[in-house]
XYZ file of C-alpha atoms in Angstrom:
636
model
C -0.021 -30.130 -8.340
C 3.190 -30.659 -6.763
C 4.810 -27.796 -4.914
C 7.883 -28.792 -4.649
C 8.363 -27.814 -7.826
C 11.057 -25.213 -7.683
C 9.873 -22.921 -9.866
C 6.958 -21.912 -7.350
C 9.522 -19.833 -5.541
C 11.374 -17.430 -8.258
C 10.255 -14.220 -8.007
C 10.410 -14.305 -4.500
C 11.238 -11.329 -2.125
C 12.959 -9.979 0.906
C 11.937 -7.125 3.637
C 14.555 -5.994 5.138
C 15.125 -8.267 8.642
C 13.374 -11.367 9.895
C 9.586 -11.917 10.482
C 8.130 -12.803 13.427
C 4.298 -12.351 12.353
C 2.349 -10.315 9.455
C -1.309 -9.304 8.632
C -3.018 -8.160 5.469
C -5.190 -5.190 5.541
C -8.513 -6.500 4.771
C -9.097 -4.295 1.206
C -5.829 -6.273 0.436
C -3.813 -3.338 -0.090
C -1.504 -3.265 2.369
C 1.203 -5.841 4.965
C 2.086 -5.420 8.251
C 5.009 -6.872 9.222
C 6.126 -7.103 12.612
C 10.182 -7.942 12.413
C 12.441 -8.265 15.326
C 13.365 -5.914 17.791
C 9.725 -4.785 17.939
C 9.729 -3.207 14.780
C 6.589 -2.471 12.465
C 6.408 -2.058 8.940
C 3.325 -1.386 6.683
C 4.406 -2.243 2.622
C 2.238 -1.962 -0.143
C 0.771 -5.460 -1.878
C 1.309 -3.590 -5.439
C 4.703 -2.442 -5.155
C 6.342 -3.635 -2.484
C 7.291 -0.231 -1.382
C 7.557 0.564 2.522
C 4.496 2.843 3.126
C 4.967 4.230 6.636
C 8.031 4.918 8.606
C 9.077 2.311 11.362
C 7.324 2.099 14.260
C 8.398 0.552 17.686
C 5.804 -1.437 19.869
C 6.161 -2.009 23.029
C 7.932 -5.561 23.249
C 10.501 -7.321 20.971
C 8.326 -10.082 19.556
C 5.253 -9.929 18.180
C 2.340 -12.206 19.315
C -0.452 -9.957 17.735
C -1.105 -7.846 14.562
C -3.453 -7.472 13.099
C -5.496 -4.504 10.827
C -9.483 -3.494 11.856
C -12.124 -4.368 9.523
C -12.413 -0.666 8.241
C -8.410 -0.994 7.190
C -8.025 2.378 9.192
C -6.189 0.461 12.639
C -4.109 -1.805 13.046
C -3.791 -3.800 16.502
C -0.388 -5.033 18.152
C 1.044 -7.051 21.454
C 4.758 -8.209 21.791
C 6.669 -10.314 24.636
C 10.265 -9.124 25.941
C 12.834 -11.017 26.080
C 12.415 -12.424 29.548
C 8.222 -11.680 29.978
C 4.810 -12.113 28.200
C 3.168 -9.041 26.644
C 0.541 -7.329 29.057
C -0.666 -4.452 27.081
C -2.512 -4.451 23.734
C -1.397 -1.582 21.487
C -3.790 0.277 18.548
C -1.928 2.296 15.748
C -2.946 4.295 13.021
C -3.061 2.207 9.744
C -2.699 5.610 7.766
C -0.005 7.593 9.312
C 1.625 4.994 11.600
C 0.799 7.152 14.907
C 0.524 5.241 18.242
C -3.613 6.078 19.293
C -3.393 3.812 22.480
C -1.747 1.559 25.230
C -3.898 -0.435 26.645
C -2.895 -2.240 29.811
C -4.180 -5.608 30.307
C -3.444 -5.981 33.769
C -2.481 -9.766 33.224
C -0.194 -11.517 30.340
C -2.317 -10.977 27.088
C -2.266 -13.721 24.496
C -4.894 -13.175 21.730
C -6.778 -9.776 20.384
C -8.997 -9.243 17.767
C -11.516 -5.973 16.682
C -14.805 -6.100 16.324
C -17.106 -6.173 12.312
C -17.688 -2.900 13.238
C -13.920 -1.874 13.902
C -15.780 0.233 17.368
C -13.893 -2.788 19.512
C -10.860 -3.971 20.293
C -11.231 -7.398 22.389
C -8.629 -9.276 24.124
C -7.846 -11.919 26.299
C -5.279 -13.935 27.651
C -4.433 -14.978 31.961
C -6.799 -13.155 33.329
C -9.847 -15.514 32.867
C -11.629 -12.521 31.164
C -12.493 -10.615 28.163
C -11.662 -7.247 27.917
C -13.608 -4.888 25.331
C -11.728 -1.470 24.295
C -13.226 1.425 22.512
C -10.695 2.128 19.892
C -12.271 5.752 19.893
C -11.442 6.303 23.608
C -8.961 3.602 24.082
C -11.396 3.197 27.174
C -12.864 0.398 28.351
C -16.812 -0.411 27.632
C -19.406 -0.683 30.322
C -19.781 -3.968 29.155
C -16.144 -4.647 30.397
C -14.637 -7.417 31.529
C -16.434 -10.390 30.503
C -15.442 -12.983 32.916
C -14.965 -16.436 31.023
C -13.510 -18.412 33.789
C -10.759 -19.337 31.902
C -7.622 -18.486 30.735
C -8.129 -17.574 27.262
C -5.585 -18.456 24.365
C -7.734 -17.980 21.087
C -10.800 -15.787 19.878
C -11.960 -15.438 16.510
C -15.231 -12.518 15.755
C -17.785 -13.530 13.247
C -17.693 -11.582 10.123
C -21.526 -10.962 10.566
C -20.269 -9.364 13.718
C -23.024 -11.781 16.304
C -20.388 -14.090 17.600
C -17.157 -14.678 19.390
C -15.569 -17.498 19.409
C -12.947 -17.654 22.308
C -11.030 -20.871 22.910
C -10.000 -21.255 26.542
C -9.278 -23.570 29.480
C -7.602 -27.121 28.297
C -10.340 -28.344 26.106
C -12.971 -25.970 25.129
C -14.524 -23.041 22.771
C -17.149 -21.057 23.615
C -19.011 -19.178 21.687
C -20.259 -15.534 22.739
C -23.687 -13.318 21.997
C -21.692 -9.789 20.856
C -24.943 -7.833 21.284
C -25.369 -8.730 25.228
C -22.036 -10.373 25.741
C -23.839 -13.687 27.039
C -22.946 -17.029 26.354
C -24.325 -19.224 23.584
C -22.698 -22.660 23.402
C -19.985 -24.651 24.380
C -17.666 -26.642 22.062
C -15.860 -29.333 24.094
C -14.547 -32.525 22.392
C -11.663 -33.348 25.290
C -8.777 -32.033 22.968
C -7.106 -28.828 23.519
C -8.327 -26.369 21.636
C -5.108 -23.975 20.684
C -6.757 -21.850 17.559
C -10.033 -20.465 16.878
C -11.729 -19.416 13.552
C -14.690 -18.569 11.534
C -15.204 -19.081 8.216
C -16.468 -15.988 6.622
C -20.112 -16.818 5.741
C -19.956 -16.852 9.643
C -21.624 -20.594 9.494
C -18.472 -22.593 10.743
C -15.884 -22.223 13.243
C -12.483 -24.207 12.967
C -10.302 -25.124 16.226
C -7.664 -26.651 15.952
C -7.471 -29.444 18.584
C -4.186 -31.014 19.778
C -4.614 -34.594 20.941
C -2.524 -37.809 19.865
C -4.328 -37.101 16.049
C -3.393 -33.433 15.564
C -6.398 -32.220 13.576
C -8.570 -29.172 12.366
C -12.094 -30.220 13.555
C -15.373 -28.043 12.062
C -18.382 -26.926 14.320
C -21.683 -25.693 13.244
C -22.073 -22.130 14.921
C -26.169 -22.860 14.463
C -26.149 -26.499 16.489
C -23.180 -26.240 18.384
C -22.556 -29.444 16.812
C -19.220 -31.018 15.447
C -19.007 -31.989 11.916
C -17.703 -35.174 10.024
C -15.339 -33.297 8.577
C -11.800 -32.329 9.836
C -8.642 -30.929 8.326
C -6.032 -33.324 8.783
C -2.555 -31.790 10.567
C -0.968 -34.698 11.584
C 1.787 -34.618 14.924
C 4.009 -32.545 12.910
C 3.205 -29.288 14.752
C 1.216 -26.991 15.679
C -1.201 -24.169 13.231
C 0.331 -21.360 13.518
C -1.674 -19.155 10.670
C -5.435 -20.223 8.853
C -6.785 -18.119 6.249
C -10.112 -18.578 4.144
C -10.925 -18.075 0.659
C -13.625 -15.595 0.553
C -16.137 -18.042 -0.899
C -15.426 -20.590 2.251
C -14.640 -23.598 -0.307
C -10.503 -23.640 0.490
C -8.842 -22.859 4.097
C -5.559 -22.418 4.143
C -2.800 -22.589 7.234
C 0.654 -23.025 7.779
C 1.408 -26.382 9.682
C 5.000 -27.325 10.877
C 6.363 -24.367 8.778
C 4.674 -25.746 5.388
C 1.963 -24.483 3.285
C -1.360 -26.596 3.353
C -4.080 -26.208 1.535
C -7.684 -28.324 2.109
C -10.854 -28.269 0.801
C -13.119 -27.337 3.061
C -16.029 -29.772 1.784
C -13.869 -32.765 2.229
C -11.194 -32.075 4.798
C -9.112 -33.096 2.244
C -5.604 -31.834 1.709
C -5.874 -30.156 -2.434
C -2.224 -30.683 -2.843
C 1.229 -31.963 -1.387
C 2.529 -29.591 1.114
C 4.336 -26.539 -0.120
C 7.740 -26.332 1.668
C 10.179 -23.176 2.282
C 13.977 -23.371 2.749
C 13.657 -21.108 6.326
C 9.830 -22.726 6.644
C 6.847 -20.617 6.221
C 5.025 -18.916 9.124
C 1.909 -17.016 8.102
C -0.327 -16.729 5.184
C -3.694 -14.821 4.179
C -6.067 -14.620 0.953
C -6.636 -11.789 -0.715
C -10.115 -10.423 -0.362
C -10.947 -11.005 -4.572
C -10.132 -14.987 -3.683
C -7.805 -15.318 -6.398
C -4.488 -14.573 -4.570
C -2.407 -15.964 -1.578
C 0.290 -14.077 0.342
C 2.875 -16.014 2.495
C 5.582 -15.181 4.208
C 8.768 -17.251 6.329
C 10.568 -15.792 9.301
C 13.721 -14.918 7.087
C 11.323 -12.443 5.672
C 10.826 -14.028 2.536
C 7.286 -12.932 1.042
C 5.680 -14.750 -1.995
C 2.189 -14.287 -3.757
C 0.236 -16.439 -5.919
C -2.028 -16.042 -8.232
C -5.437 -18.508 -7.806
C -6.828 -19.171 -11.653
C -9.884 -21.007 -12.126
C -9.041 -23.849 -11.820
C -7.313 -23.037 -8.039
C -3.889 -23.829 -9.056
C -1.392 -21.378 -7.423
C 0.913 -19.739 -9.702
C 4.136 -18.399 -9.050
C 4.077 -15.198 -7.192
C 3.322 -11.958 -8.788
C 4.966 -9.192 -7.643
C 8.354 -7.763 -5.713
C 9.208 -5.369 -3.284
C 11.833 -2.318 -3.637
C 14.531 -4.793 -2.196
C 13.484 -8.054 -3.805
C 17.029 -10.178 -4.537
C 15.487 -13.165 -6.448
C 18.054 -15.718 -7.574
C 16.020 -17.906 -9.797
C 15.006 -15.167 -12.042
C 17.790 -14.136 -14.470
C 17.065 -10.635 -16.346
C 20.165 -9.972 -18.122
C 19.082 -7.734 -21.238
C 16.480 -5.191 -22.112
C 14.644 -7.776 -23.775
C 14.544 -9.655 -20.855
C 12.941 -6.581 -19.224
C 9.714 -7.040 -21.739
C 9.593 -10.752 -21.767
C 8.963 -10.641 -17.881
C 6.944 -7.918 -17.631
C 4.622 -8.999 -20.895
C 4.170 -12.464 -18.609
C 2.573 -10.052 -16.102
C 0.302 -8.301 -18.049
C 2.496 -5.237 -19.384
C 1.147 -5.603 -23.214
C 4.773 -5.470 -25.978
C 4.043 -3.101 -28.748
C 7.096 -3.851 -30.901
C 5.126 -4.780 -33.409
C 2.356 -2.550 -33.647
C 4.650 0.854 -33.425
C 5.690 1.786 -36.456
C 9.371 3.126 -35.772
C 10.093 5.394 -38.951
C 7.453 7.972 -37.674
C 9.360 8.770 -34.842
C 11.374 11.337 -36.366
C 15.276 11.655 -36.153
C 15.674 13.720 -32.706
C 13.397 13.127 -29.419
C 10.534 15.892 -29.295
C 12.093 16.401 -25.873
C 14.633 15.066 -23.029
C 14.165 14.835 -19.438
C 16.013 13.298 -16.726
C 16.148 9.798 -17.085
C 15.355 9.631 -20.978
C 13.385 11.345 -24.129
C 10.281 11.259 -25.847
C 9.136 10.522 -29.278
C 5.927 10.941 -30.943
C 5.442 8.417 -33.348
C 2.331 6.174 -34.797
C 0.924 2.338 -34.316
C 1.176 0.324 -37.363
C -3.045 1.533 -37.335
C -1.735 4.840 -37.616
C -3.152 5.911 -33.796
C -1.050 8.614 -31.984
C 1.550 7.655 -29.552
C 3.997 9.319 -26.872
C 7.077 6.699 -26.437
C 8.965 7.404 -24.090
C 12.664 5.870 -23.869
C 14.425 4.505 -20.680
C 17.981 5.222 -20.437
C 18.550 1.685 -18.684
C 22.939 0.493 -18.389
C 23.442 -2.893 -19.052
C 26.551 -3.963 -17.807
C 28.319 -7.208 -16.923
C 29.022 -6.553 -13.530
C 26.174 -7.974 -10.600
C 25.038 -4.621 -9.576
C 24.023 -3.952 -13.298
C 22.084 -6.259 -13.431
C 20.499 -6.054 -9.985
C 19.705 -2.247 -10.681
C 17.859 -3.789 -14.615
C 15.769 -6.009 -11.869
C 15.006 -3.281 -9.672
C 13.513 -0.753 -13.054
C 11.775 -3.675 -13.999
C 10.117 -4.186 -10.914
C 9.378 0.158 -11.482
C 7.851 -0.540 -14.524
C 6.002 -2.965 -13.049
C 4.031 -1.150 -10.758
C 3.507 2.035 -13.204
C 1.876 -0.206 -15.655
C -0.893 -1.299 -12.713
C -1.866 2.327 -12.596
C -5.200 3.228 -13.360
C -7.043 6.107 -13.065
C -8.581 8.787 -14.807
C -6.244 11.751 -13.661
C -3.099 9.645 -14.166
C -2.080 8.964 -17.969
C -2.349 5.258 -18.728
C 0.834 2.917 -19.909
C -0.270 1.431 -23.277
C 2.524 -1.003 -23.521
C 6.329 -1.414 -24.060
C 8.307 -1.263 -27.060
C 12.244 -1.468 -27.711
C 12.780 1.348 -29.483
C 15.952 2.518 -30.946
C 17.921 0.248 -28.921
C 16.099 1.153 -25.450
C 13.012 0.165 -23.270
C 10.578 2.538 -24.685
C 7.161 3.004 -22.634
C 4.619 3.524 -24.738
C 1.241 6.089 -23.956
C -1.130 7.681 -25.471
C 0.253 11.188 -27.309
C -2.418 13.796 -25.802
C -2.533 16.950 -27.998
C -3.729 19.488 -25.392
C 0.124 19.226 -24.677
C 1.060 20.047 -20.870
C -0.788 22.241 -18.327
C 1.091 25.360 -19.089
C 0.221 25.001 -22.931
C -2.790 24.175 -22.312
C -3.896 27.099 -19.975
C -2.500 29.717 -22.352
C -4.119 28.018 -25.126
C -7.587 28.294 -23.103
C -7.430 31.204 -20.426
C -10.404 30.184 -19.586
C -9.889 26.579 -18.215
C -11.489 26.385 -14.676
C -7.801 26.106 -12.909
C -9.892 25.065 -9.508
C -10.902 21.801 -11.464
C -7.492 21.037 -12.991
C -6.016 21.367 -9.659
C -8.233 19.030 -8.031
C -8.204 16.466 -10.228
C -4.198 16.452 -10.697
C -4.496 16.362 -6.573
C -6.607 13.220 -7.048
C -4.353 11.919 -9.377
C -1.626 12.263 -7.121
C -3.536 10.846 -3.923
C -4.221 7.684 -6.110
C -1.075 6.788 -6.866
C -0.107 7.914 -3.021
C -2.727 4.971 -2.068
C -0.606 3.041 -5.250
C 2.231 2.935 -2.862
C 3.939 5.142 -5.573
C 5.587 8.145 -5.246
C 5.664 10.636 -8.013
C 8.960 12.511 -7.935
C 8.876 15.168 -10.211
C 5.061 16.875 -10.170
C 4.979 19.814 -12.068
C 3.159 21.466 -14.920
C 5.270 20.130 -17.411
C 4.634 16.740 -16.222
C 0.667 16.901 -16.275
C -0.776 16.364 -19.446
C -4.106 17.166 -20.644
C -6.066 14.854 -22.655
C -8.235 15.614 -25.881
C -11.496 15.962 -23.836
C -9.640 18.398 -21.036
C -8.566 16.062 -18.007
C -5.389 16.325 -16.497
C -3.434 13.431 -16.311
C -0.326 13.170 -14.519
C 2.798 11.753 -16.546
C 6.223 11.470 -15.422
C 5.493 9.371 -12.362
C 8.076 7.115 -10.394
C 11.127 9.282 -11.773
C 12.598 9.702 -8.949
C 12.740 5.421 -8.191
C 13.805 4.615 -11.501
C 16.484 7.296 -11.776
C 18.303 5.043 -9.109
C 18.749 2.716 -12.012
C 19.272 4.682 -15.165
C 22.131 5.659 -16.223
C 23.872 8.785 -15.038
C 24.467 11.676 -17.602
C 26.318 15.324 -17.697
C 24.203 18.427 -17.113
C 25.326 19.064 -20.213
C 23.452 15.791 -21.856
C 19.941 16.287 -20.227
C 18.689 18.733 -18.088
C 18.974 18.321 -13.968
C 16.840 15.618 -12.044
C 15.735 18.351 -9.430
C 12.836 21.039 -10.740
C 14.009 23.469 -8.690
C 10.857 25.625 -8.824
C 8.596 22.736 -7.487
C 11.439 20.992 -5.195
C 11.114 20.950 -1.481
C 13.919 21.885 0.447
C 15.525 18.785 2.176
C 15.906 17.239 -1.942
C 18.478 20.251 -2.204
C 20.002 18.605 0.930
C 20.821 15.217 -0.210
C 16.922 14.147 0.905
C 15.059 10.971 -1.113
C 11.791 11.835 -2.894
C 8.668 11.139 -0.848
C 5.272 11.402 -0.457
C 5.670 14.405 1.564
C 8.204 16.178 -1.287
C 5.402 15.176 -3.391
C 2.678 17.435 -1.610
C 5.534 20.434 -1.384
C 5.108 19.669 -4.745
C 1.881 20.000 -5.318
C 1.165 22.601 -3.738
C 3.449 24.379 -6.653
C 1.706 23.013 -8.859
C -1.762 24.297 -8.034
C 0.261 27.631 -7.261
C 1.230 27.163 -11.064
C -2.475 26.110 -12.106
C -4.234 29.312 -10.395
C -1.633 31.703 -11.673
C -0.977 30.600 -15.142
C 2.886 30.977 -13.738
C 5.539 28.921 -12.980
C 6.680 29.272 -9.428
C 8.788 31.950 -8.098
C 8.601 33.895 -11.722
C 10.907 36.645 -10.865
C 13.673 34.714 -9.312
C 16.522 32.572 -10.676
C 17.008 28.897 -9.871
C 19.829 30.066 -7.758
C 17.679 32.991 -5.756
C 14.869 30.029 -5.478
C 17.329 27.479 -3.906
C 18.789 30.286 -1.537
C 15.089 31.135 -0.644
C 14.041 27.863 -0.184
C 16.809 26.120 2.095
C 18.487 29.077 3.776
C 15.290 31.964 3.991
C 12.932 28.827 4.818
C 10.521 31.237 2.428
C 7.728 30.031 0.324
C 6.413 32.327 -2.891
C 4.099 35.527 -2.191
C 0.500 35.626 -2.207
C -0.661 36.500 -6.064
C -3.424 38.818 -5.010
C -4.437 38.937 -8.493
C -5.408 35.202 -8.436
C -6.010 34.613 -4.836
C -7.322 37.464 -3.430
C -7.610 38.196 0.487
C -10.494 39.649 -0.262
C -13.022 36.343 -1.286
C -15.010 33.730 0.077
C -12.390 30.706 -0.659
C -8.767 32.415 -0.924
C -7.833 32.443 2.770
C -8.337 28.990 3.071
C -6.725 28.276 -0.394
C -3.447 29.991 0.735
C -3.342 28.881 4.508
C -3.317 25.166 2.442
C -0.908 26.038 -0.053
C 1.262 27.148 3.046
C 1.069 24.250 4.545
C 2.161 22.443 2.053
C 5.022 24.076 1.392
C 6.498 23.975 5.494
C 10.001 23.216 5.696
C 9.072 20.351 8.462
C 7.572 17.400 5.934
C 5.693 16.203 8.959
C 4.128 19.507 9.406
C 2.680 19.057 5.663
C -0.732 17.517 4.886
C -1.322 14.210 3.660
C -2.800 14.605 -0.211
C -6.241 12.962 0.966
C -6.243 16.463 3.482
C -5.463 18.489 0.335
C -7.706 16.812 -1.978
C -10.350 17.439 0.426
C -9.833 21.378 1.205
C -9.724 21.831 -2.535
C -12.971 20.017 -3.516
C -14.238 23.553 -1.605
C -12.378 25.786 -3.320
C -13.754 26.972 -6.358
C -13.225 29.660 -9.148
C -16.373 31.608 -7.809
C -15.036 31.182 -4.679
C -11.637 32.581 -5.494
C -13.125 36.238 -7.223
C -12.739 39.414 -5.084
C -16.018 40.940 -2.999
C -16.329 44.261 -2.404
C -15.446 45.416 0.733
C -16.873 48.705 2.280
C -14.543 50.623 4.058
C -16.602 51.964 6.632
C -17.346 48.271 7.368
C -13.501 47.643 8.347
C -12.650 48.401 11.994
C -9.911 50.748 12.514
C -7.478 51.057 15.447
């Protein structure tokens, strides 16, 4: 296959500044970016979407990043302007928190962690090793292991019983992890620049720059150099390798160009794959049958690998994604693309006369029909109110839903209602689900009073973590917007309103009702504030309020009394004794949770993984009053 074939590159997309090096999280879910300036980013491989807030290492470029094995750390080092980086730096993967700074002493130039994610080993000047507990950010007895040369590459085995370290002008050593001694030495009289293993741990790769720039291949068992090599030619150096997960295809970024070789042969699979602003890292996915690269303009592309191991054009986009290739001028347009994706189109099989004349109900961004498949099966279609226009920005917001869409229709899980399909319905995108009869949550607990409301609220809080770990933020959890299926499993619906309402069209309060549920909103959305994941927990924290009690929030108060309470009281709804009482094994801790959830600081608020897990202790036995004795109560 040729790759210079131009329509490899249309569905390209942007982050937001220039890339100086990235790293996939090793379940695949997530990219670290490191950009100029020293800046950070973590984005989401499904959606695109900017998971973390910015963080700032110390240093302005990045010469390390990279995630742990466990995908819970992620490891950084960056030069100044004017010096070489001399501390390694170890940041929560999950909330983006700083955990260390670890001073090297001398410049540092490589750093990897450990199988085991326990280490943190660099090297660099200093002729040394230097091994870091990431629990302690301390230094193991074991620590430094003098090499006796300055190092500039290691690479840990994914068996986690070797480490590879390339150092001095012309040789790779290979290291005993369990004592730390020395096992072999790999010299061949060529530089060796890059180091690493193949992941059935067998070979190790180096790249070696003589007058023949080439990959060579070592035996880890022998210490013995293979036949093969990976040709690189004088063009530059390797700058990024990455393995398939079966070991058959290795692929690295050579003079700013894709290549691709097989590792059997050595032999390149296909011509080079070039980039406009030249490509500068890459990585497989851990299912082998994707590739994500990236260029220093910040350019990102993925493929998909079929069977055959051609590399299809990428598959996804980001929140900012600008393609130019890909033209999406109508609402058909919309379908076409996202059908090629995956995203099933159900024109045919609905059956639009059973959809009755008026919408069974409207919400913010557009209204819902029940109608029937051609089969006569049940469906809920739900209509986006999506403005086509002439002008650029119409169409770049049509790109942007699309892209929304997109990522909804990847959702699965059992507590989050599935996307069937899209239709055009009626002259609009029309998303297509199953119709659940139970109705909502509210219907649903006053047509069964007793529905075990501990259950539905940990299962809509493991909805909502899922599509959290999505990358995909909910915007508008409520009752109303959890549905119960016919065999009495929340589901949440509604998802992603708050992202595609950018790009909908904007109607009267007189037309549909307002985007903000007041009852469930946290307080910086009344002050101009974005939806987020922590709105989302204020959220859901309502919502369980709402489960428990069989009430909406703040039932005696008027959407104008709740706004006032909320932004200028800082005040968060009384304790329903009836429901929670003080007075019972669980309710204490079921309230103190709910109140944290609803703090007017949303970094004071727990993540929903914290929530889910507090909850999966809380139960309706838990929650019923005990008997107190009053001569047992202490009096002042």
């Amino acid at each position: 296959m040729d790759y210079s074939d131009t329509s490899l590159s249309a569905t390209s997309w942007k982050t937001a500044d220039e890339v100086t090096l990235a790293a996939l999280s090793p379940d695949g879910t997530r990219l670290a970016i490191g950009h100029g300036e020293g800046r950070l980013t973590v984005y989401s491989t499904e959606t695109g979407r900017q998971l973390l807030n910015t963080m700032f290492v110390s240093g302005l470029y990045f010469i390390i990043l990279g995630f742990s094995p466990n995908n819970r750390l992620i490891g950084t080092a960056a030069e100044a302007r004017t010096a070489p980086a001399t501390n390694v730096e170890i940041w929560d993967a999950k909330t983006g928190r700083r955990c260390f700074n670890l001073s090297h002493g001398e410049y540092v130039f490589t750093a990897t962690f450990s199988c085991d994610s326990c280490l943190l080993i660099s090297g660099g000047y200093e002729r040394a090793l230097r091994l870091w507990d990431t629990n302690t950010g301390k230094q193991t007895t074991a620590s430094p292991v003098d090499v006796g040369k300055r190092i500039w590459s290691i690479s840990c085995s994914p068996d986690g019983t070797k480490l590879a370290v390339a150092c001095g002008k012309d040789m790779t050593e290979i290291y005993d992890t369990s004592n730390w001694q020395r096992l072999h030495s790999l010299e061949d009289g060529s530089y060796h620049s890059f180091v690493s293993f193949s992941p059935n741990s067998r070979y190790i790769f180096i790249n070696s720059i003589s007058d023949n720039k080439h990959i060579t291949v070592w035996d880890t068992t022998t210490a013995e150099k293979l036949d093969i090599r990976l040709d690189v030619t004088a063009e530059g150096n390797v700058e990024s390798l990455s393995f398939s997960p079966d070991s058959h295809v290795v692929a690295g970024i050579v003079a700013g160009t894709i290549r691709i070789w097989d590792v059997g042969t050595g032999a390149l699979r296909y011509n080079p794959i070039d980039s406009p602003m030249g490509y500068k890292w890459i990585w497989h996915f851990p299912d082998g049958r994707r590739l994500i690269a990236g260029s220093t303009d910040g350019t990102v592309q993925i493929w998909e690998v079929q069977d055959d191991n051609e590399y299809l054009q990428p598959q996804i986009q980001s929140q900012k994604p600008e393609p130019e290739s890909i033209v999406i001028k109508t609402l058909q347009d919309v379908i076409f693309h996202l059908r090629l994706r995956g995203c099933p189109d159900m024109t045919t099989q609905l059956d639009p006369s059973t959809g009755g004349e008026y919408p069974i109900s409207s919400g913010g961004f557009g209204d819902i029909y029940r109608c029937k498949l051609t089969n006569g099966t049940e469906v809920a279609v739900k209509t986006v109110r999506l403005y086509v226009g002439s002008v650029d920005q119409d169409k770049k917001h049509l790109k942007h839903a699309a892209q929304e869409l997109y990522a909804w229709s990847k959702c699965k899980h059992v507590n989050v209602q599935p996307l069937l399909g899209l239709t055009m319905f009626r002259g609009q995108i029309g998303m297509v689900a199953e119709w659940e009869s139970n109705g909502s949550m509210p219907e649903y607990i006053e047509r069964h009073p007793g529905a075990d409301r501990c259950i539905l609220s940990t299962s809509i809080t493991e909805g909502l973590l899922y599509l959290h770990k999505s990358g995909v933020v909910h915007g508008d959890l409520k009752g109303a917007n959890v549905l119960i299926s016919k065999e009495g499993v929340p589901r949440l619906a509604d998802f992603g309103n708050a992202k595609l309402q950018e790009y909908t069209m904007k109607f009267t309060k007189s037309s549909t009702k307002e985007t903000v549920s007041s009852r469930w909103a946290a307080p910086e959305l009344f002050e101009g504030g974005w939806c987020t994941f922590k709105t989302d927990v204020y959220a859901l924290g309502m919502t369980i309020l709402e489960a428990i009690t069989g009430n909406m929030p703040w039932p005696d108060l008027s959407e104008r009394s709740v706004i006032f309470a909320v932004t200028i009281k800082k005040a968060h709804p009384e304790r329903p004794e009836a429901h929670i009482p003080t007075y019972s094994e669980r309710g204490d801790i079921l309230w103190s949770l709910l109140k944290e959830c609803w703090e007017s600081d949303p970094e004071s608020r727990p993540d929903v993984e914290q929530v889910r897990n507090i909850m999966k202790t809380v139960t309706s036995e838990g929650l019923r009053s005990i008997e107190v004795d009053m001569n047992d109560m202490e009096v002042d």
